PDB file of C-alpha atoms in Angstrom:
ATOM      1  CA  UNK W   1     -29.105 279.116 -78.636  1.00 59.00           C
ATOM      2  CA  UNK W   2     -31.945 276.726 -78.519  1.00 62.00           C
ATOM      3  CA  UNK W   3     -31.503 273.128 -77.481  1.00 67.00           C
ATOM      4  CA  UNK W   4     -33.386 270.598 -79.600  1.00 67.00           C
ATOM      5  CA  UNK W   5     -34.720 267.371 -78.173  1.00 70.00           C
ATOM      6  CA  UNK W   6     -34.641 264.045 -79.970  1.00 69.00           C
ATOM      7  CA  UNK W   7     -32.144 261.418 -81.051  1.00 71.00           C
ATOM      8  CA  UNK W   8     -29.203 261.863 -83.317  1.00 83.00           C
ATOM      9  CA  UNK W   9     -28.434 259.380 -86.048  1.00 85.00           C
ATOM     10  CA  UNK W  10     -25.475 257.955 -84.073  1.00 87.00           C
ATOM     11  CA  UNK W  11     -27.608 257.426 -80.969  1.00 86.00           C
ATOM     12  CA  UNK W  12     -30.207 255.583 -83.045  1.00 87.00           C
ATOM     13  CA  UNK W  13     -27.580 253.310 -84.655  1.00 89.00           C
ATOM     14  CA  UNK W  14     -26.031 252.537 -81.245  1.00 90.00           C
ATOM     15  CA  UNK W  15     -29.452 251.730 -79.751  1.00 89.00           C
ATOM     16  CA  UNK W  16     -30.241 249.360 -82.643  1.00 91.00           C
ATOM     17  CA  UNK W  17     -26.815 247.705 -82.264  1.00 92.00           C
ATOM     18  CA  UNK W  18     -27.266 247.146 -78.517  1.00 91.00           C
ATOM     19  CA  UNK W  19     -30.782 245.730 -78.988  1.00 91.00           C
ATOM     20  CA  UNK W  20     -29.508 243.470 -81.791  1.00 90.00           C
ATOM     21  CA  UNK W  21     -26.714 242.057 -79.619  1.00 89.00           C
ATOM     22  CA  UNK W  22     -29.179 241.420 -76.800  1.00 88.00           C
ATOM     23  CA  UNK W  23     -31.642 239.629 -79.108  1.00 88.00           C
ATOM     24  CA  UNK W  24     -28.815 237.536 -80.569  1.00 86.00           C
ATOM     25  CA  UNK W  25     -27.876 236.337 -77.074  1.00 82.00           C
ATOM     26  CA  UNK W  26     -31.482 235.518 -76.212  1.00 84.00           C
ATOM     27  CA  UNK W  27     -31.940 233.555 -79.459  1.00 84.00           C
ATOM     28  CA  UNK W  28     -28.770 231.531 -78.763  1.00 80.00           C
ATOM     29  CA  UNK W  29     -30.067 230.742 -75.288  1.00 79.00           C
ATOM     30  CA  UNK W  30     -33.422 229.640 -76.732  1.00 77.00           C
ATOM     31  CA  UNK W  31     -31.737 227.419 -79.344  1.00 77.00           C
ATOM     32  CA  UNK W  32     -29.562 225.783 -76.674  1.00 70.00           C
ATOM     33  CA  UNK W  33     -32.606 225.084 -74.520  1.00 74.00           C
ATOM     34  CA  UNK W  34     -34.460 223.442 -77.410  1.00 69.00           C
ATOM     35  CA  UNK W  35     -31.398 221.338 -78.292  1.00 68.00           C
ATOM     36  CA  UNK W  36     -31.024 220.177 -74.686  1.00 70.00           C
ATOM     37  CA  UNK W  37     -34.714 219.307 -74.567  1.00 73.00           C
ATOM     38  CA  UNK W  38     -34.423 217.131 -77.692  1.00 76.00           C
ATOM     39  CA  UNK W  39     -31.346 215.361 -76.249  1.00 83.00           C
ATOM     40  CA  UNK W  40     -33.188 214.669 -73.002  1.00 85.00           C
ATOM     41  CA  UNK W  41     -36.183 213.299 -74.875  1.00 88.00           C
ATOM     42  CA  UNK W  42     -33.983 210.963 -76.959  1.00 90.00           C
ATOM     43  CA  UNK W  43     -32.174 209.764 -73.845  1.00 92.00           C
ATOM     44  CA  UNK W  44     -35.478 208.936 -72.149  1.00 93.00           C
ATOM     45  CA  UNK W  45     -36.692 207.051 -75.221  1.00 93.00           C
ATOM     46  CA  UNK W  46     -33.433 205.093 -75.415  1.00 94.00           C
ATOM     47  CA  UNK W  47     -33.614 204.245 -71.716  1.00 96.00           C
ATOM     48  CA  UNK W  48     -37.147 202.917 -72.128  1.00 95.00           C
ATOM     49  CA  UNK W  49     -36.112 200.802 -75.130  1.00 96.00           C
ATOM     50  CA  UNK W  50     -33.270 199.290 -73.095  1.00 96.00           C
ATOM     51  CA  UNK W  51     -35.495 198.773 -70.052  1.00 97.00           C
ATOM     52  CA  UNK W  52     -38.159 197.095 -72.210  1.00 96.00           C
ATOM     53  CA  UNK W  53     -35.670 194.493 -73.477  1.00 96.00           C
ATOM     54  CA  UNK W  54     -34.243 193.871 -69.994  1.00 97.00           C
ATOM     55  CA  UNK W  55     -37.773 193.311 -68.660  1.00 97.00           C
ATOM     56  CA  UNK W  56     -38.501 190.890 -71.504  1.00 96.00           C
ATOM     57  CA  UNK W  57     -35.359 188.901 -70.745  1.00 96.00           C
ATOM     58  CA  UNK W  58     -36.231 188.776 -67.021  1.00 95.00           C
ATOM     59  CA  UNK W  59     -39.730 187.558 -67.938  1.00 96.00           C
ATOM     60  CA  UNK W  60     -38.287 184.887 -70.239  1.00 96.00           C
ATOM     61  CA  UNK W  61     -35.971 183.688 -67.467  1.00 95.00           C
ATOM     62  CA  UNK W  62     -38.871 183.429 -65.045  1.00 93.00           C
ATOM     63  CA  UNK W  63     -41.178 181.638 -67.512  1.00 94.00           C
ATOM     64  CA  UNK W  64     -38.682 179.491 -69.461  1.00 94.00           C
ATOM     65  CA  UNK W  65     -35.763 179.142 -67.060  1.00 93.00           C
ATOM     66  CA  UNK W  66     -32.175 180.282 -66.827  1.00 93.00           C
ATOM     67  CA  UNK W  67     -30.962 178.148 -69.720  1.00 94.00           C
ATOM     68  CA  UNK W  68     -33.410 179.808 -72.145  1.00 95.00           C
ATOM     69  CA  UNK W  69     -31.640 183.163 -71.836  1.00 95.00           C
ATOM     70  CA  UNK W  70     -28.969 182.872 -74.521  1.00 94.00           C
ATOM     71  CA  UNK W  71     -27.891 185.084 -77.391  1.00 91.00           C
ATOM     72  CA  UNK W  72     -29.510 182.586 -79.794  1.00 92.00           C
ATOM     73  CA  UNK W  73     -32.985 183.534 -78.500  1.00 94.00           C
ATOM     74  CA  UNK W  74     -32.569 187.295 -78.969  1.00 93.00           C
ATOM     75  CA  UNK W  75     -31.514 189.345 -81.984  1.00 89.00           C
ATOM     76  CA  UNK W  76     -28.004 190.648 -81.432  1.00 89.00           C
ATOM     77  CA  UNK W  77     -28.772 193.954 -83.187  1.00 92.00           C
ATOM     78  CA  UNK W  78     -32.244 195.429 -83.583  1.00 93.00           C
ATOM     79  CA  UNK W  79     -33.291 198.347 -85.749  1.00 92.00           C
ATOM     80  CA  UNK W  80     -36.545 200.234 -85.383  1.00 91.00           C
ATOM     81  CA  UNK W  81     -38.955 202.039 -87.682  1.00 90.00           C
ATOM     82  CA  UNK W  82     -41.337 204.941 -87.293  1.00 90.00           C
ATOM     83  CA  UNK W  83     -40.597 207.378 -84.506  1.00 86.00           C
ATOM     84  CA  UNK W  84     -37.928 205.013 -83.120  1.00 89.00           C
ATOM     85  CA  UNK W  85     -36.043 204.829 -86.449  1.00 90.00           C
ATOM     86  CA  UNK W  86     -32.964 206.744 -85.165  1.00 91.00           C
ATOM     87  CA  UNK W  87     -32.345 204.050 -82.536  1.00 95.00           C
ATOM     88  CA  UNK W  88     -30.620 200.675 -82.681  1.00 95.00           C
ATOM     89  CA  UNK W  89     -30.455 198.156 -79.823  1.00 96.00           C
ATOM     90  CA  UNK W  90     -27.670 195.651 -79.119  1.00 96.00           C
ATOM     91  CA  UNK W  91     -27.973 192.747 -76.684  1.00 96.00           C
ATOM     92  CA  UNK W  92     -25.086 190.927 -75.045  1.00 95.00           C
ATOM     93  CA  UNK W  93     -25.551 187.846 -72.834  1.00 95.00           C
ATOM     94  CA  UNK W  94     -22.472 186.211 -71.286  1.00 94.00           C
ATOM     95  CA  UNK W  95     -21.933 183.708 -68.513  1.00 94.00           C
ATOM     96  CA  UNK W  96     -19.498 185.210 -66.033  1.00 94.00           C
ATOM     97  CA  UNK W  97     -17.580 184.218 -62.915  1.00 90.00           C
ATOM     98  CA  UNK W  98     -19.384 184.522 -59.600  1.00 86.00           C
ATOM     99  CA  UNK W  99     -16.708 186.690 -58.000  1.00 86.00           C
ATOM    100  CA  UNK W 100     -15.671 188.743 -61.056  1.00 88.00           C
ATOM    101  CA  UNK W 101     -18.502 189.637 -63.398  1.00 85.00           C
ATOM    102  CA  UNK W 102     -16.060 190.852 -66.054  1.00 85.00           C
ATOM    103  CA  UNK W 103     -14.552 187.423 -66.701  1.00 86.00           C
ATOM    104  CA  UNK W 104     -16.389 184.875 -68.842  1.00 86.00           C
ATOM    105  CA  UNK W 105     -16.948 181.409 -67.400  1.00 89.00           C
ATOM    106  CA  UNK W 106     -19.362 178.807 -68.758  1.00 90.00           C
ATOM    107  CA  UNK W 107     -21.421 176.914 -66.223  1.00 88.00           C
ATOM    108  CA  UNK W 108     -20.987 179.469 -63.439  1.00 90.00           C
ATOM    109  CA  UNK W 109     -24.703 180.039 -62.884  1.00 91.00           C
ATOM    110  CA  UNK W 110     -24.389 183.792 -63.512  1.00 95.00           C
ATOM    111  CA  UNK W 111     -25.256 185.615 -66.731  1.00 95.00           C
ATOM    112  CA  UNK W 112     -24.439 189.235 -67.377  1.00 96.00           C
ATOM    113  CA  UNK W 113     -27.034 190.805 -69.665  1.00 96.00           C
ATOM    114  CA  UNK W 114     -26.225 194.146 -71.288  1.00 96.00           C
ATOM    115  CA  UNK W 115     -28.634 196.079 -73.494  1.00 97.00           C
ATOM    116  CA  UNK W 116     -27.197 199.046 -75.365  1.00 97.00           C
ATOM    117  CA  UNK W 117     -29.328 201.542 -77.271  1.00 97.00           C
ATOM    118  CA  UNK W 118     -27.556 204.005 -79.554  1.00 96.00           C
ATOM    119  CA  UNK W 119     -28.672 206.801 -81.858  1.00 93.00           C
ATOM    120  CA  UNK W 120     -27.186 209.427 -84.153  1.00 87.00           C
ATOM    121  CA  UNK W 121     -24.427 211.588 -82.802  1.00 82.00           C
ATOM    122  CA  UNK W 122     -22.729 208.679 -81.019  1.00 85.00           C
ATOM    123  CA  UNK W 123     -25.093 208.807 -78.049  1.00 91.00           C
ATOM    124  CA  UNK W 124     -25.498 205.589 -76.060  1.00 95.00           C
ATOM    125  CA  UNK W 125     -27.571 204.290 -73.156  1.00 96.00           C
ATOM    126  CA  UNK W 126     -26.578 200.966 -71.608  1.00 96.00           C
ATOM    127  CA  UNK W 127     -28.422 198.977 -68.960  1.00 97.00           C
ATOM    128  CA  UNK W 128     -27.064 195.806 -67.382  1.00 96.00           C
ATOM    129  CA  UNK W 129     -28.418 193.154 -65.085  1.00 95.00           C
ATOM    130  CA  UNK W 130     -27.182 189.921 -63.597  1.00 94.00           C
ATOM    131  CA  UNK W 131     -29.181 186.697 -63.826  1.00 94.00           C
ATOM    132  CA  UNK W 132     -28.605 183.710 -61.597  1.00 93.00           C
ATOM    133  CA  UNK W 133     -29.476 180.079 -62.143  1.00 88.00           C
ATOM    134  CA  UNK W 134     -31.191 179.881 -58.785  1.00 78.00           C
ATOM    135  CA  UNK W 135     -34.927 180.516 -58.496  1.00 63.00           C
ATOM    136  CA  UNK W 136     -36.426 183.172 -56.266  1.00 52.00           C
TER     137      UNK W 136
END
């Protein structure tokens, strides 16, 4: 009896199956990494869009005064084009109480400014700041 070396058909099929399962797992990992990277990039872009509007409002307050910062001077909802087309930005400016910033109160000397940037998939970034009537 002579023993032959080599692979049988069953061994070859099992080896291909094991390699296929391993490659499938690696491809899923790669796809998840790419998806996470895109989400992170969108979140950073949205944060910068919100920060840009907050900075503009702070500049307007410094140059034009506290009373200039009203919803009438800013678009309530903004849409973008080009590479920022998936985003929309909402601005909310309310005068609030000095000891509870969740309650509205005209003439309090405090304004709560909220800028919300949203994009497809229900994702949202929101930045808020508080303005006072007093100068620095």
